[in-house]
Structure formats: structure tokens, C-alpha cells
Amino acid sequence: GVIFVLTTISALITWNKRMVEHRFLLVFKKKEIDVIFVFVIGLFIANAVFNVLWNLLFFTLHQISLALFEMVILEITILLIMGLLWKRSKLASLLLLPYAAWVGFATYLTLQIALLN
């Protein structure tokens, strides 16, 4: 539960920071599309989908190898989000560190289960 709260706070910091910047740009500059912001929000959404998918693959369908592969993709999305957020908000990036560590550990456990089967 705590990891999901931290992830949500990170996403909210990212969203709110951009909305403040967006209002500033509308007042003082031409409207600009922030491609990185859109990409990061897309990664947050994809990450949530991958998180649910892992549970489905592992617990419901018992597809351990697919779950392992999907877990690696999940970790990559977290690390990408952290890297892209670092310049914009170190706090938003660091809030994802426990999530990245947990997914890394869960990936290791999934690998061990796959090797035992």
C-alpha cells in the first residue's frame, strides 16, 4: 500500500508541477506541447497496466515465464520515469525508489520461481 501511495504522490507532483508551468506559458508565451510530460504520464499509465498484468499472469494464469518478462518491462518503465523526472522534480523521482527496489526484488523472486519450475 505504501508504495502505491508514494507512486501516486509522485504522479501528482508531476501533474501539478506541469499544470503550474502550463498556466505560466499560456500567460507569457505561446502554447507549447511538452512531449516529455506527455511521455511520462503515458509511462505512469502503462506502469499501472503492467502492474495489474503481472498479477494476472502470475497468480491467475500461472504463466511464470511471461510474468518474469513482463516484470522486467515493469522495472524498465519505473526507471524511465525516474530518469525523466530527475531534472523536473527530484522528489517525484525519489518517491519511486521504493517501488523500483520492490519490483527489482519481486523480479528476482519471480526468476527463482521460474527456475524451480
Short mmCIF file of C-alpha atoms in Angstrom, two decimals:
data_model
loop_
_atom_site.label_atom_id
_atom_site.label_comp_id
_atom_site.label_asym_id
_atom_site.label_seq_id
_atom_site.Cartn_x
_atom_site.Cartn_y
_atom_site.Cartn_z
CA GLY A 1 0.00 0.00 0.00
CA VAL A 2 2.75 2.50 0.91
CA ILE A 3 4.49 2.01 -2.43
CA PHE A 4 1.28 2.82 -4.32
CA VAL A 5 0.74 5.94 -2.18
CA LEU A 6 4.29 7.13 -2.93
CA THR A 7 3.80 6.42 -6.64
CA THR A 8 0.53 8.35 -6.65
CA ILE A 9 2.17 11.29 -4.88
CA SER A 10 4.97 11.23 -7.46
CA ALA A 11 2.45 11.29 -10.31
CA LEU A 12 0.51 14.11 -8.64
CA ILE A 13 3.66 16.18 -8.14
CA THR A 14 4.49 15.67 -11.81
CA TRP A 15 0.97 16.59 -12.93
CA ASN A 16 0.60 19.62 -10.65
CA LYS A 17 4.07 20.98 -11.49
CA ARG A 18 3.28 20.83 -15.20
CA MET A 19 -0.13 22.45 -14.74
CA VAL A 20 1.50 25.42 -12.95
CA GLU A 21 4.13 25.67 -15.72
CA HIS A 22 1.39 25.37 -18.36
CA ARG A 23 -0.58 28.29 -16.87
CA PHE A 24 2.62 30.37 -16.86
CA LEU A 25 3.25 29.54 -20.53
CA LEU A 26 -0.31 30.46 -21.51
CA VAL A 27 0.07 33.89 -19.91
CA PHE A 28 3.59 34.74 -21.11
CA LYS A 29 4.32 32.57 -24.16
CA LYS A 30 2.71 30.67 -26.96
CA LYS A 31 1.08 27.39 -26.02
CA GLU A 32 3.68 24.61 -26.26
CA ILE A 33 3.28 20.86 -26.07
CA ASP A 34 5.61 19.26 -23.53
CA VAL A 35 6.44 15.94 -25.16
CA ILE A 36 8.38 14.66 -22.15
CA PHE A 37 5.47 15.39 -19.82
CA VAL A 38 3.06 13.53 -22.10
CA PHE A 39 5.51 10.62 -22.34
CA VAL A 40 5.96 10.45 -18.54
CA ILE A 41 2.21 10.46 -17.92
CA GLY A 42 1.88 7.72 -20.54
CA LEU A 43 4.58 5.74 -18.71
CA PHE A 44 2.74 6.14 -15.39
CA ILE A 45 -0.41 4.76 -17.04
CA ALA A 46 1.47 1.94 -18.78
CA ASN A 47 3.17 1.09 -15.49
CA ALA A 48 -0.18 0.73 -13.75
CA VAL A 49 -1.38 -1.59 -16.53
CA PHE A 50 1.82 -3.66 -16.32
CA ASN A 51 1.42 -3.92 -12.56
CA VAL A 52 -2.08 -5.37 -12.91
CA LEU A 53 -0.96 -7.58 -15.81
CA TRP A 54 1.80 -9.15 -13.70
CA ASN A 55 -0.73 -10.21 -11.08
CA LEU A 56 -2.94 -11.71 -13.78
CA LEU A 57 -0.06 -13.57 -15.44
CA PHE A 58 1.50 -14.82 -12.22
CA PHE A 59 -1.39 -15.58 -9.90
CA THR A 60 -4.34 -16.24 -12.21
CA LEU A 61 -2.83 -17.72 -15.37
CA HIS A 62 0.30 -19.22 -13.72
CA GLN A 63 2.41 -18.05 -16.66
CA ILE A 64 5.62 -17.59 -14.67
CA SER A 65 7.94 -17.01 -17.65
CA LEU A 66 5.63 -14.40 -19.17
CA ALA A 67 5.24 -12.80 -15.77
CA LEU A 68 9.03 -12.60 -15.46
CA PHE A 69 9.38 -10.97 -18.88
CA GLU A 70 6.57 -8.55 -18.03
CA MET A 71 8.25 -7.78 -14.70
CA VAL A 72 11.40 -6.66 -16.50
CA ILE A 73 9.28 -4.30 -18.62
CA LEU A 74 7.62 -3.03 -15.44
CA GLU A 75 11.03 -2.25 -13.90
CA ILE A 76 12.17 -0.50 -17.08
CA THR A 77 9.10 1.77 -17.01
CA ILE A 78 9.82 2.74 -13.41
CA LEU A 79 13.47 3.52 -14.16
CA LEU A 80 12.49 5.52 -17.25
CA ILE A 81 10.01 7.58 -15.25
CA MET A 82 12.60 8.21 -12.55
CA GLY A 83 15.20 9.27 -15.09
CA LEU A 84 12.85 11.57 -16.97
CA LEU A 85 11.58 13.18 -13.77
CA TRP A 86 15.01 13.77 -12.21
CA LYS A 87 15.58 17.21 -13.81
CA ARG A 88 11.98 18.32 -13.25
CA SER A 89 11.43 17.08 -9.70
CA LYS A 90 13.98 15.12 -7.74
CA LEU A 91 11.34 14.47 -5.08
CA ALA A 92 8.91 12.93 -7.59
CA SER A 93 11.76 10.78 -8.89
CA LEU A 94 12.98 9.69 -5.44
CA LEU A 95 9.47 8.78 -4.31
CA LEU A 96 9.59 5.99 -6.90
CA LEU A 97 12.78 4.48 -5.46
CA PRO A 98 11.00 2.10 -3.02
CA TYR A 99 8.76 0.93 -5.88
CA ALA A 100 11.78 0.29 -8.12
CA ALA A 101 13.52 -1.62 -5.31
CA TRP A 102 10.42 -3.70 -4.59
CA VAL A 103 9.88 -4.56 -8.26
CA GLY A 104 13.56 -5.47 -8.56
CA PHE A 105 13.24 -7.83 -5.61
CA ALA A 106 9.96 -9.26 -6.92
CA THR A 107 11.64 -9.82 -10.30
CA TYR A 108 14.39 -11.78 -8.58
CA LEU A 109 11.78 -13.88 -6.74
CA THR A 110 9.86 -14.48 -9.96
CA LEU A 111 13.09 -15.58 -11.64
CA GLN A 112 13.78 -18.05 -8.82
CA ILE A 113 10.26 -19.47 -9.10
CA ALA A 114 10.66 -19.78 -12.90
CA LEU A 115 13.95 -21.63 -12.45
CA LEU A 116 12.39 -24.04 -9.95
CA ASN A 117 9.56 -24.88 -12.35
#
